[in-house]
mmCIF file of C-alpha atoms in Angstrom:
data_model
loop_
_atom_site.group_PDB
_atom_site.id
_atom_site.type_symbol
_atom_site.label_atom_id
_atom_site.label_comp_id
_atom_site.label_asym_id
_atom_site.label_seq_id
_atom_site.Cartn_x
_atom_site.Cartn_y
_atom_site.Cartn_z
ATOM 1 C CA MET A 1 123.083 118.203 123.792
ATOM 2 C CA LYS A 2 120.110 120.273 122.693
ATOM 3 C CA LEU A 3 119.364 120.213 118.978
ATOM 4 C CA SER A 4 118.003 123.446 117.553
ATOM 5 C CA ILE A 5 116.086 123.209 114.263
ATOM 6 C CA PRO A 6 115.165 126.441 112.440
ATOM 7 C CA LEU A 7 111.430 127.049 112.162
ATOM 8 C CA ASP A 8 111.664 127.543 108.386
ATOM 9 C CA TRP A 9 113.153 124.050 108.075
ATOM 10 C CA ILE A 10 110.225 122.590 110.033
ATOM 11 C CA TYR A 11 107.762 124.530 107.859
ATOM 12 C CA CYS A 12 109.356 123.217 104.663
ATOM 13 C CA LEU A 13 109.386 119.671 106.029
ATOM 14 C CA LEU A 14 105.671 119.868 106.897
ATOM 15 C CA LEU A 15 104.857 121.191 103.440
ATOM 16 C CA THR A 16 106.847 118.362 101.865
ATOM 17 C CA CYS A 17 104.995 115.756 103.945
ATOM 18 C CA LEU A 18 101.628 117.271 103.155
ATOM 19 C CA PHE A 19 102.398 117.429 99.447
ATOM 20 C CA THR A 20 103.665 113.860 99.397
ATOM 21 C CA THR A 21 100.627 112.516 101.252
ATOM 22 C CA SER A 22 98.236 114.452 99.034
ATOM 23 C CA SER A 23 99.852 113.352 95.785
ATOM 24 C CA GLN A 24 99.903 109.732 96.906
ATOM 25 C CA ALA A 25 96.232 109.870 97.897
ATOM 26 C CA GLU A 26 95.274 111.312 94.519
ATOM 27 C CA ASP A 27 97.271 108.558 92.861
ATOM 28 C CA ASP A 28 95.555 105.714 94.712
ATOM 29 C CA TRP A 29 92.909 103.193 93.649
ATOM 30 C CA ARG A 30 91.900 101.979 97.107
ATOM 31 C CA VAL A 31 88.499 100.381 96.600
ATOM 32 C CA TRP A 32 86.266 98.627 94.103
ATOM 33 C CA ARG A 33 85.369 101.069 91.282
ATOM 34 C CA GLY A 34 88.198 103.429 92.174
ATOM 35 C CA PRO A 35 88.555 106.802 93.922
ATOM 36 C CA HIS A 36 85.173 108.194 92.818
ATOM 37 C CA SER A 37 83.237 104.911 93.035
ATOM 38 C CA ASN A 38 82.419 105.147 89.326
ATOM 39 C CA GLY A 39 85.343 103.425 87.557
ATOM 40 C CA ILE A 40 86.872 106.730 86.401
ATOM 41 C CA ALA A 41 90.510 107.790 86.926
ATOM 42 C CA ASP A 42 90.791 111.569 86.583
ATOM 43 C CA GLY A 43 93.911 113.055 85.005
ATOM 44 C CA GLU A 44 95.651 109.752 84.353
ATOM 45 C CA MET A 45 97.104 108.781 80.965
ATOM 46 C CA PRO A 46 97.852 105.047 81.059
ATOM 47 C CA PRO A 47 99.015 103.163 77.961
ATOM 48 C CA VAL A 48 96.506 102.220 75.290
ATOM 49 C CA LYS A 49 98.570 99.393 73.791
ATOM 50 C CA TRP A 50 100.521 96.575 75.429
ATOM 51 C CA ASN A 51 101.317 92.869 75.262
ATOM 52 C CA GLU A 52 103.569 90.450 77.138
ATOM 53 C CA SER A 53 106.680 92.231 75.847
ATOM 54 C CA GLN A 54 105.478 95.821 75.335
ATOM 55 C CA ASN A 55 104.752 98.403 78.054
ATOM 56 C CA ILE A 56 105.046 95.858 80.878
ATOM 57 C CA ARG A 57 106.832 97.473 83.836
ATOM 58 C CA TRP A 58 106.769 94.262 85.833
ATOM 59 C CA LYS A 59 104.963 90.930 86.057
ATOM 60 C CA THR A 60 104.845 88.739 89.142
ATOM 61 C CA PRO A 61 103.227 85.331 89.747
ATOM 62 C CA LEU A 62 100.327 85.044 92.159
ATOM 63 C CA PRO A 63 99.730 81.929 94.254
ATOM 64 C CA GLY A 64 96.309 80.310 94.253
ATOM 65 C CA ARG A 65 93.287 81.638 92.408
ATOM 66 C CA GLY A 66 91.050 84.684 92.686
ATOM 67 C CA HIS A 67 88.896 87.080 90.705
ATOM 68 C CA SER A 68 89.403 90.105 92.961
ATOM 69 C CA SER A 69 90.831 93.235 91.369
ATOM 70 C CA PRO A 70 94.033 94.863 92.648
ATOM 71 C CA ILE A 71 93.955 98.000 94.779
ATOM 72 C CA VAL A 72 96.760 100.563 95.071
ATOM 73 C CA VAL A 73 97.574 102.285 98.375
ATOM 74 C CA ASN A 74 100.503 104.702 98.276
ATOM 75 C CA GLU A 75 103.463 102.595 97.130
ATOM 76 C CA ARG A 76 101.728 99.248 97.657
ATOM 77 C CA VAL A 77 99.658 97.055 95.371
ATOM 78 C CA LEU A 78 97.371 94.668 97.255
ATOM 79 C CA ILE A 79 95.291 91.726 96.134
ATOM 80 C CA SER A 80 93.514 88.718 97.648
ATOM 81 C CA THR A 81 93.822 85.074 96.649
ATOM 82 C CA ALA A 82 92.773 81.592 97.755
ATOM 83 C CA ASP A 83 94.497 78.208 97.756
ATOM 84 C CA LYS A 84 91.653 75.763 97.198
ATOM 85 C CA GLU A 85 93.685 72.631 97.979
ATOM 86 C CA LYS A 86 94.998 73.929 101.316
ATOM 87 C CA GLN A 87 91.813 75.961 101.924
ATOM 88 C CA ILE A 88 93.728 79.147 102.755
ATOM 89 C CA GLN A 89 92.560 82.676 101.935
ATOM 90 C CA SER A 90 95.254 85.357 101.869
ATOM 91 C CA VAL A 91 96.081 89.006 101.265
ATOM 92 C CA ILE A 92 99.312 89.763 99.402
ATOM 93 C CA CYS A 93 101.197 93.064 99.187
ATOM 94 C CA PHE A 94 103.664 94.051 96.442
ATOM 95 C CA ASP A 95 105.994 96.984 95.966
ATOM 96 C CA ARG A 96 104.408 99.239 93.382
ATOM 97 C CA ALA A 97 107.679 100.222 91.723
ATOM 98 C CA THR A 98 109.261 96.778 91.381
ATOM 99 C CA GLY A 99 106.554 94.132 91.858
ATOM 100 C CA GLN A 100 108.541 92.572 94.703
ATOM 101 C CA GLN A 101 106.354 90.787 97.246
ATOM 102 C CA LEU A 102 106.497 92.648 100.566
ATOM 103 C CA TRP A 103 104.304 90.347 102.617
ATOM 104 C CA LYS A 104 101.600 87.691 102.497
ATOM 105 C CA THR A 105 99.105 87.258 105.328
ATOM 106 C CA ASP A 106 96.951 84.148 105.575
ATOM 107 C CA VAL A 107 93.592 85.392 106.834
ATOM 108 C CA ASN A 108 91.418 82.257 106.998
ATOM 109 C CA GLN A 109 92.023 78.520 106.828
ATOM 110 C CA GLY A 110 89.453 75.768 106.306
ATOM 111 C CA ASP A 111 85.670 75.848 106.037
ATOM 112 C CA PHE A 112 85.584 76.568 102.307
ATOM 113 C CA ALA A 113 82.140 76.327 100.744
ATOM 114 C CA PRO A 114 81.798 72.781 99.387
ATOM 115 C CA LYS A 115 80.411 74.012 96.064
ATOM 116 C CA ILE A 116 80.696 77.224 94.017
ATOM 117 C CA HIS A 117 80.145 78.145 90.377
ATOM 118 C CA GLN A 118 82.924 76.935 88.076
ATOM 119 C CA LYS A 119 83.650 80.549 87.098
ATOM 120 C CA ASN A 120 83.763 81.806 90.687
ATOM 121 C CA THR A 121 86.603 81.600 93.236
ATOM 122 C CA HIS A 122 87.010 81.674 97.014
ATOM 123 C CA ALA A 123 88.673 85.119 96.676
ATOM 124 C CA SER A 124 86.396 87.173 94.432
ATOM 125 C CA PRO A 125 85.652 90.310 96.530
ATOM 126 C CA THR A 126 88.097 93.184 95.969
ATOM 127 C CA LEU A 127 89.919 94.557 99.008
ATOM 128 C CA ALA A 128 89.243 98.052 100.380
ATOM 129 C CA SER A 129 91.571 100.456 102.184
ATOM 130 C CA ASN A 130 91.249 103.822 103.914
ATOM 131 C CA GLY A 131 94.976 104.468 103.445
ATOM 132 C CA GLU A 132 95.936 103.019 106.832
ATOM 133 C CA THR A 133 93.925 99.801 107.139
ATOM 134 C CA ILE A 134 93.105 97.070 104.614
ATOM 135 C CA PHE A 135 89.708 95.371 104.790
ATOM 136 C CA ALA A 136 89.241 91.879 103.384
ATOM 137 C CA VAL A 137 85.956 89.983 103.039
ATOM 138 C CA PHE A 138 86.053 86.222 102.517
ATOM 139 C CA PRO A 139 83.215 83.674 102.528
ATOM 140 C CA GLN A 140 83.444 80.679 104.824
ATOM 141 C CA PHE A 141 81.177 77.631 104.993
ATOM 142 C CA ASP A 142 78.219 79.376 106.707
ATOM 143 C CA ARG A 143 79.463 82.895 107.357
ATOM 144 C CA VAL A 144 81.182 85.967 105.923
ATOM 145 C CA GLN A 145 84.448 86.953 107.623
ATOM 146 C CA LEU A 146 85.619 90.576 107.731
ATOM 147 C CA THR A 147 89.301 91.125 108.539
ATOM 148 C CA ALA A 148 91.276 94.325 109.090
ATOM 149 C CA LEU A 149 95.045 94.403 108.456
ATOM 150 C CA ASN A 150 97.518 97.243 108.786
ATOM 151 C CA LEU A 151 99.746 98.217 105.859
ATOM 152 C CA GLY A 152 102.432 95.908 107.208
ATOM 153 C CA GLY A 153 100.102 92.910 106.945
ATOM 154 C CA LYS A 154 99.432 92.499 110.677
ATOM 155 C CA GLN A 155 95.885 91.572 111.614
ATOM 156 C CA GLN A 156 94.118 94.284 113.614
ATOM 157 C CA TRP A 157 90.798 92.538 114.109
ATOM 158 C CA GLN A 158 88.564 89.890 112.582
ATOM 159 C CA ILE A 159 84.804 89.380 112.977
ATOM 160 C CA LYS A 160 81.952 87.318 111.635
ATOM 161 C CA ALA A 161 80.111 89.938 109.602
ATOM 162 C CA GLY A 162 77.060 87.728 109.180
ATOM 163 C CA GLY A 163 75.605 84.585 107.706
ATOM 164 C CA TYR A 164 76.291 83.003 104.338
ATOM 165 C CA LEU A 165 74.076 80.066 103.450
ATOM 166 C CA PRO A 166 73.145 79.682 99.776
ATOM 167 C CA ARG A 167 70.672 76.875 99.174
ATOM 168 C CA ALA A 168 69.132 76.559 95.707
ATOM 169 C CA TYR A 169 72.062 78.008 93.746
ATOM 170 C CA GLN A 170 75.449 77.412 95.348
ATOM 171 C CA PHE A 171 77.387 79.806 93.123
ATOM 172 C CA GLY A 172 79.650 81.304 95.780
ATOM 173 C CA TYR A 173 80.190 84.817 97.107
ATOM 174 C CA ALA A 174 80.997 88.037 95.237
ATOM 175 C CA PRO A 175 80.267 91.476 96.835
ATOM 176 C CA SER A 176 83.233 93.667 97.756
ATOM 177 C CA PRO A 177 83.373 95.749 100.953
ATOM 178 C CA ILE A 178 82.835 99.500 100.574
ATOM 179 C CA LEU A 179 83.895 102.357 102.847
ATOM 180 C CA TYR A 180 81.850 105.298 104.103
ATOM 181 C CA GLU A 181 82.686 107.865 106.816
ATOM 182 C CA GLY A 182 84.606 105.612 109.162
ATOM 183 C CA LYS A 183 82.536 102.523 108.417
ATOM 184 C CA VAL A 184 83.103 99.440 106.289
ATOM 185 C CA ILE A 185 79.914 98.061 104.721
ATOM 186 C CA VAL A 186 79.458 94.361 103.922
ATOM 187 C CA THR A 187 76.660 92.691 101.957
ATOM 188 C CA SER A 188 75.512 89.060 101.826
ATOM 189 C CA GLU A 189 72.208 88.234 100.149
ATOM 190 C CA TYR A 190 71.179 84.592 100.038
ATOM 191 C CA GLU A 191 68.149 82.481 100.839
ATOM 192 C CA LYS A 192 68.983 82.386 104.551
ATOM 193 C CA ASN A 193 70.577 84.921 106.936
ATOM 194 C CA GLY A 194 70.896 87.672 104.296
ATOM 195 C CA PHE A 195 72.112 91.062 105.540
ATOM 196 C CA ILE A 196 73.750 94.408 104.865
ATOM 197 C CA ALA A 197 75.808 95.679 107.795
ATOM 198 C CA ALA A 198 78.222 98.481 108.644
ATOM 199 C CA PHE A 199 81.168 98.177 111.035
ATOM 200 C CA ASP A 200 83.539 100.654 112.645
ATOM 201 C CA GLN A 201 86.801 100.713 110.702
ATOM 202 C CA GLN A 202 88.905 101.049 113.857
ATOM 203 C CA THR A 203 87.347 98.381 116.063
ATOM 204 C CA GLY A 204 85.033 96.206 113.964
ATOM 205 C CA GLY A 205 82.117 97.189 116.208
ATOM 206 C CA GLU A 206 78.735 96.975 114.501
ATOM 207 C CA ALA A 207 77.221 100.349 113.530
ATOM 208 C CA TRP A 208 74.006 99.131 111.899
ATOM 209 C CA ARG A 209 72.488 96.034 110.307
ATOM 210 C CA ILE A 210 69.478 95.345 108.118
ATOM 211 C CA GLU A 211 68.014 91.981 107.207
ATOM 212 C CA ARG A 212 67.531 91.232 103.524
ATOM 213 C CA PRO A 213 64.812 89.220 101.755
ATOM 214 C CA GLU A 214 65.376 85.494 101.418
ATOM 215 C CA LYS A 215 66.553 85.792 97.829
ATOM 216 C CA MET A 216 69.887 85.529 96.060
ATOM 217 C CA ASN A 217 71.927 88.500 94.833
ATOM 218 C CA PHE A 218 75.592 89.196 94.023
ATOM 219 C CA SER A 219 75.832 92.983 93.562
ATOM 220 C CA THR A 220 78.232 95.250 95.426
ATOM 221 C CA PRO A 221 76.501 98.406 96.711
ATOM 222 C CA ILE A 222 77.981 101.847 96.081
ATOM 223 C CA VAL A 223 77.617 105.235 97.788
ATOM 224 C CA ALA A 224 76.996 108.257 95.558
ATOM 225 C CA GLN A 225 76.027 111.843 96.238
ATOM 226 C CA ILE A 226 72.952 112.232 94.077
ATOM 227 C CA ALA A 227 69.724 114.239 94.273
ATOM 228 C CA GLY A 228 71.206 116.336 97.081
ATOM 229 C CA ARG A 229 72.258 113.586 99.483
ATOM 230 C CA ASP A 230 74.484 110.543 99.971
ATOM 231 C CA GLN A 231 72.726 107.389 98.834
ATOM 232 C CA MET A 232 73.823 103.768 99.022
ATOM 233 C CA LEU A 233 72.623 102.197 95.774
ATOM 234 C CA LEU A 234 71.986 98.488 95.329
ATOM 235 C CA SER A 235 70.277 96.466 92.625
ATOM 236 C CA GLY A 236 68.769 93.037 93.170
ATOM 237 C CA ASN A 237 65.976 91.168 94.943
ATOM 238 C CA SER A 238 63.567 92.427 92.275
ATOM 239 C CA LYS A 239 64.326 96.059 93.144
ATOM 240 C CA VAL A 240 66.485 99.059 92.441
ATOM 241 C CA ALA A 241 66.966 100.433 95.943
ATOM 242 C CA SER A 242 68.534 103.329 97.819
ATOM 243 C CA PHE A 243 69.554 103.322 101.490
ATOM 244 C CA ASP A 244 70.892 105.880 103.948
ATOM 245 C CA PRO A 245 74.588 104.852 104.344
ATOM 246 C CA GLN A 246 74.617 106.346 107.853
ATOM 247 C CA THR A 247 71.867 104.109 109.195
ATOM 248 C CA GLY A 248 70.911 101.528 106.567
ATOM 249 C CA ASN A 249 67.354 102.880 106.480
ATOM 250 C CA ASP A 250 65.388 102.660 103.220
ATOM 251 C CA LEU A 251 65.238 105.853 101.180
ATOM 252 C CA TRP A 252 63.338 104.671 98.101
ATOM 253 C CA SER A 253 62.997 101.740 95.737
ATOM 254 C CA ALA A 254 61.624 100.872 92.309
ATOM 255 C CA PRO A 255 60.603 97.475 90.903
ATOM 256 C CA ALA A 256 63.188 95.754 88.699
ATOM 257 C CA MET A 257 62.670 93.253 85.894
ATOM 258 C CA TRP A 258 64.945 90.666 87.521
ATOM 259 C CA ILE A 259 65.626 89.049 90.876
ATOM 260 C CA VAL A 260 69.409 88.710 90.608
ATOM 261 C CA SER A 261 72.057 91.160 89.472
ATOM 262 C CA CYS A 262 75.841 91.199 89.825
ATOM 263 C CA GLY A 263 77.088 94.586 88.598
ATOM 264 C CA THR A 264 77.494 97.733 90.689
ATOM 265 C CA MET A 265 75.124 100.593 89.923
ATOM 266 C CA VAL A 266 76.228 103.834 88.239
ATOM 267 C CA TRP A 267 74.647 107.285 87.997
ATOM 268 C CA ASP A 268 74.388 110.458 85.907
ATOM 269 C CA LYS A 269 72.799 113.650 87.250
ATOM 270 C CA ASP A 270 69.591 112.503 88.975
ATOM 271 C CA LEU A 271 69.363 109.100 87.284
ATOM 272 C CA VAL A 272 70.765 105.754 88.422
ATOM 273 C CA PHE A 273 71.381 102.798 86.113
ATOM 274 C CA THR A 274 71.472 99.064 86.603
ATOM 275 C CA SER A 275 71.266 95.839 84.635
ATOM 276 C CA GLY A 276 70.318 92.278 85.529
ATOM 277 C CA GLY A 277 69.745 88.899 84.051
ATOM 278 C CA PHE A 278 67.775 86.357 86.065
ATOM 279 C CA PRO A 279 65.106 85.297 85.376
ATOM 280 C CA LEU A 280 64.421 88.225 83.025
ATOM 281 C CA LYS A 281 67.074 90.431 81.450
ATOM 282 C CA GLY A 282 67.308 94.163 80.913
ATOM 283 C CA THR A 283 68.889 97.527 81.662
ATOM 284 C CA MET A 284 67.015 100.392 83.310
ATOM 285 C CA ALA A 285 67.273 104.019 84.412
ATOM 286 C CA VAL A 286 65.488 105.248 87.540
ATOM 287 C CA LYS A 287 64.980 108.703 89.072
ATOM 288 C CA ALA A 288 66.926 108.983 92.336
ATOM 289 C CA ASP A 289 64.794 111.798 93.769
ATOM 290 C CA GLY A 290 62.696 109.420 95.859
ATOM 291 C CA SER A 291 59.901 109.046 93.326
ATOM 292 C CA GLY A 292 61.159 105.667 92.086
ATOM 293 C CA LYS A 293 60.142 106.648 88.578
ATOM 294 C CA VAL A 294 61.474 104.307 85.874
ATOM 295 C CA VAL A 295 62.651 106.608 83.060
ATOM 296 C CA TRP A 296 63.660 104.051 80.436
ATOM 297 C CA THR A 297 64.395 100.355 79.956
ATOM 298 C CA ASN A 298 65.803 98.049 77.302
ATOM 299 C CA ARG A 299 66.460 94.318 76.939
ATOM 300 C CA VAL A 300 70.277 94.329 77.085
ATOM 301 C CA LYS A 301 71.757 91.986 79.704
ATOM 302 C CA CYS A 302 74.897 93.239 81.459
ATOM 303 C CA TYR A 303 74.702 90.627 84.183
ATOM 304 C CA GLU A 304 78.123 90.386 85.810
ATOM 305 C CA GLN A 305 79.615 93.613 84.487
ATOM 306 C CA SER A 306 79.358 97.125 85.886
ATOM 307 C CA MET A 307 78.526 99.822 83.367
ATOM 308 C CA LEU A 308 80.053 103.311 83.210
ATOM 309 C CA ALA A 309 78.340 106.724 82.974
ATOM 310 C CA TYR A 310 80.343 109.615 81.547
ATOM 311 C CA GLN A 311 79.464 113.078 80.244
ATOM 312 C CA GLY A 312 75.800 112.341 79.686
ATOM 313 C CA TYR A 313 76.190 108.875 78.142
ATOM 314 C CA LEU A 314 75.995 105.344 79.485
ATOM 315 C CA TYR A 315 78.543 102.821 78.217
ATOM 316 C CA ALA A 316 78.120 99.076 78.682
ATOM 317 C CA VAL A 317 79.350 95.709 77.459
ATOM 318 C CA ASP A 318 76.974 92.759 77.719
ATOM 319 C CA ASP A 319 77.702 89.130 78.611
ATOM 320 C CA ASN A 320 78.549 88.252 75.002
ATOM 321 C CA GLY A 321 81.022 91.075 74.438
ATOM 322 C CA ILE A 322 78.783 93.557 72.604
ATOM 323 C CA ALA A 323 79.557 97.190 73.504
ATOM 324 C CA TYR A 324 76.786 99.792 73.736
ATOM 325 C CA CYS A 325 76.472 103.535 74.107
ATOM 326 C CA TRP A 326 73.164 105.088 75.188
ATOM 327 C CA ASN A 327 72.059 108.618 75.898
ATOM 328 C CA ALA A 328 71.906 108.475 79.687
ATOM 329 C CA GLN A 329 68.820 110.638 80.075
ATOM 330 C CA THR A 330 66.704 109.196 77.266
ATOM 331 C CA GLY A 331 68.042 105.669 76.720
ATOM 332 C CA LYS A 332 68.468 106.307 72.991
ATOM 333 C CA GLU A 333 71.018 103.916 71.495
ATOM 334 C CA GLN A 334 73.956 105.840 70.033
ATOM 335 C CA TRP A 335 75.794 102.776 68.724
ATOM 336 C CA LYS A 336 76.629 99.148 69.416
ATOM 337 C CA SER A 337 79.586 97.043 68.283
ATOM 338 C CA ARG A 338 80.749 93.491 68.865
ATOM 339 C CA LEU A 339 84.036 93.200 70.744
ATOM 340 C CA GLY A 340 83.995 89.418 71.054
ATOM 341 C CA GLY A 341 84.323 86.846 73.800
ATOM 342 C CA LYS A 342 82.454 86.328 77.060
ATOM 343 C CA VAL A 343 82.815 89.186 79.549
ATOM 344 C CA SER A 344 82.774 89.177 83.350
ATOM 345 C CA SER A 345 84.940 92.217 84.207
ATOM 346 C CA SER A 346 83.813 95.850 84.436
ATOM 347 C CA LEU A 347 84.501 98.997 82.445
ATOM 348 C CA VAL A 348 87.034 101.555 83.669
ATOM 349 C CA LEU A 349 87.969 104.892 82.122
ATOM 350 C CA ALA A 350 90.990 107.188 81.849
ATOM 351 C CA ASN A 351 91.884 109.956 79.386
ATOM 352 C CA ASN A 352 88.598 109.531 77.464
ATOM 353 C CA CYS A 353 89.410 105.851 76.866
ATOM 354 C CA LEU A 354 87.364 102.889 78.082
ATOM 355 C CA TYR A 355 89.133 99.663 79.099
ATOM 356 C CA LEU A 356 87.337 96.305 79.164
ATOM 357 C CA SER A 357 88.786 92.779 79.452
ATOM 358 C CA ASN A 358 87.075 89.621 78.243
ATOM 359 C CA GLU A 359 87.352 86.197 79.866
ATOM 360 C CA GLN A 360 90.049 85.132 77.375
ATOM 361 C CA GLY A 361 92.528 87.769 78.590
ATOM 362 C CA LYS A 362 92.016 90.338 75.828
ATOM 363 C CA THR A 363 91.591 93.969 76.880
ATOM 364 C CA PHE A 364 89.780 96.265 74.457
ATOM 365 C CA VAL A 365 90.405 100.002 74.529
ATOM 366 C CA PHE A 366 87.869 102.280 72.836
ATOM 367 C CA ARG A 367 86.959 105.974 72.867
ATOM 368 C CA THR A 368 84.194 107.599 74.895
ATOM 369 C CA ASN A 369 82.744 108.830 71.624
ATOM 370 C CA PRO A 370 78.924 108.903 71.536
ATOM 371 C CA LYS A 371 78.871 109.503 67.776
ATOM 372 C CA LYS A 372 80.578 106.268 66.727
ATOM 373 C CA PHE A 373 82.384 103.221 68.079
ATOM 374 C CA GLU A 374 86.116 103.879 67.883
ATOM 375 C CA LEU A 375 88.353 100.921 68.775
ATOM 376 C CA LEU A 376 91.910 101.924 69.680
ATOM 377 C CA ALA A 377 93.565 98.644 70.640
ATOM 378 C CA GLU A 378 93.197 94.966 71.499
ATOM 379 C CA ASN A 379 95.743 93.830 74.089
ATOM 380 C CA GLN A 380 96.377 90.225 75.072
ATOM 381 C CA LEU A 381 97.697 89.090 78.473
ATOM 382 C CA GLY A 382 97.583 85.382 79.256
ATOM 383 C CA ASP A 383 94.439 83.514 78.250
ATOM 384 C CA GLU A 384 92.022 84.182 81.130
ATOM 385 C CA CYS A 385 90.806 87.322 82.891
ATOM 386 C CA PHE A 386 87.892 87.983 85.242
ATOM 387 C CA ALA A 387 89.285 90.902 87.263
ATOM 388 C CA SER A 388 88.935 94.601 86.419
ATOM 389 C CA PRO A 389 92.050 96.790 86.129
ATOM 390 C CA ALA A 390 93.086 99.557 88.524
ATOM 391 C CA LEU A 391 94.184 102.774 86.786
ATOM 392 C CA CYS A 392 96.520 105.132 88.632
ATOM 393 C CA GLY A 393 99.720 107.099 88.137
ATOM 394 C CA ASN A 394 99.545 106.616 84.351
ATOM 395 C CA GLN A 395 99.798 102.895 85.043
ATOM 396 C CA ILE A 396 97.449 99.927 84.895
ATOM 397 C CA PHE A 397 97.511 97.152 87.476
ATOM 398 C CA HIS A 398 95.799 94.027 86.239
ATOM 399 C CA ARG A 399 95.297 90.353 87.071
ATOM 400 C CA ALA A 400 95.308 87.611 84.430
ATOM 401 C CA ALA A 401 96.043 83.896 84.181
ATOM 402 C CA SER A 402 97.904 81.779 81.652
ATOM 403 C CA ARG A 403 98.054 78.086 80.817
ATOM 404 C CA ALA A 404 101.020 78.443 78.446
ATOM 405 C CA SER A 405 103.180 76.195 80.636
ATOM 406 C CA GLY A 406 100.491 73.511 80.754
ATOM 407 C CA LYS A 407 99.450 74.495 84.273
ATOM 408 C CA ARG A 408 97.245 77.440 85.175
ATOM 409 C CA GLN A 409 99.206 80.318 86.720
ATOM 410 C CA GLU A 410 97.915 83.739 87.739
ATOM 411 C CA TYR A 411 99.974 86.930 87.380
ATOM 412 C CA LEU A 412 99.796 90.507 88.574
ATOM 413 C CA TYR A 413 100.919 93.031 85.966
ATOM 414 C CA CYS A 414 102.049 96.627 86.105
ATOM 415 C CA ILE A 415 101.410 98.156 82.673
ATOM 416 C CA GLY A 416 103.067 101.464 81.893
ATOM 417 C CA LYS A 417 105.245 103.231 79.371
#
C-alpha cells in the first residue's frame, strides 16, 4: 500500500520541527558560563525569591560529591559527580520537567588523586554539550580523561587528553571543557606535563596542542569575539593571554600581578578583565587589540569566582563576599557592599538581576544598577554551595548540599514559579 502525504503537511511538519529545535536551543545552558560564554541569560525571567518550600519545581538527591554546575540540553539536565569511597566518576541525566533520573553513566573508576584541597572534589569541571554529544573531563592520578557520551548516556569515545601531575600544591583539578567550531578544548596547568589541547568532537582526534609553563593554574579559558576576531582568553601563569582557538597559537599577552587564578575571564568592548590571588592579589583590565596595554588595576581579590561585565560595568564578588561595581572602561568604583560569607561560585545574570551563591548555600539577588547597590533577595538552599546556577526557560537549575539529616547529601534543584 502506497501512502500519499500532502506536500503542505510535510511543509508544516518541517516548520514545526525547525521551530521546536530552535526554541530548545535558545532555551539551553549547555556549557560553563552559558550560551554566550559570559554568564548572561538573554530574555529569561527566573524567580528572584525562593526557599525549600517556595518556587521549587522539583528537588532530587545526587549521589556522591561534586562542585560542577548543571547544564541544560533540550529537555535534559546533566551534571557530573564522584563517589570518593568507590572511586567512581559519573555523569547523570535528569528529566527537565520532573527531575526524574533518566540515566547514570559511570565514566571512570579508580586512580583518584591521593590528595586534593578540602574544598575541592573529584568532579569539579562542568560538563559541555553541543546538543548531540556530552563532553566530560575528569582528573585521574596522573592524567586528564576526556569522555564523549551521547544524549542517551552511551559512551562514544574516551581519550587521555594529557598529563596531570601537581607537585608542590596538590589542590586537585578544576578547568571545564569548552567548545569551539567542532572542537572541544581541555586545559591542565601544573608543574609537570601542563597543556592546552583541542580535540575533534566527533572522533576525539587531536587538532592542536600547546605546552604550558611549569606552573600551577586553575582557570577555565573562554572564547570571545573581541577586537575583530575570535580570541581564546586565559589568565594565569603570571600573564593575561590570548590564543587563536583554531590553532592554539599565541596572539598577545600582558604581565599579571599573580601566578595563579581560578576565575574565567570576561570582556567589554575592547577590554578583557581578570582577577587573581596568589601570591599577589588584584583585578585588572587589559586592551585586547594586541597591544597588551594594562588600562587599570586594583587590589580586589576575586580568586575563585568569575566576574560579569554588563552594559559598560564590571560586577564582582570577592572571596569574602563583598560585592563591587566598577566602570568597565575606567575602573572607577561605583559602589561596594558586603553580602557575607565565603564565596566560590560565579555571578550569573538574567532580567537585569545578578545571582551569586555563597559557600553556606545562600543565594543573593541584586540589581545591575551602577548607581547604587540594590539587594532584592537572600535565598537559602541547604547549607553548602560551590556550584554556579544555570538560568534558562525562566527557571534556575542549581546544586547545593545539606547536613540537616546529620549526613551530607547533595541535591539538584529546579527553581521556578
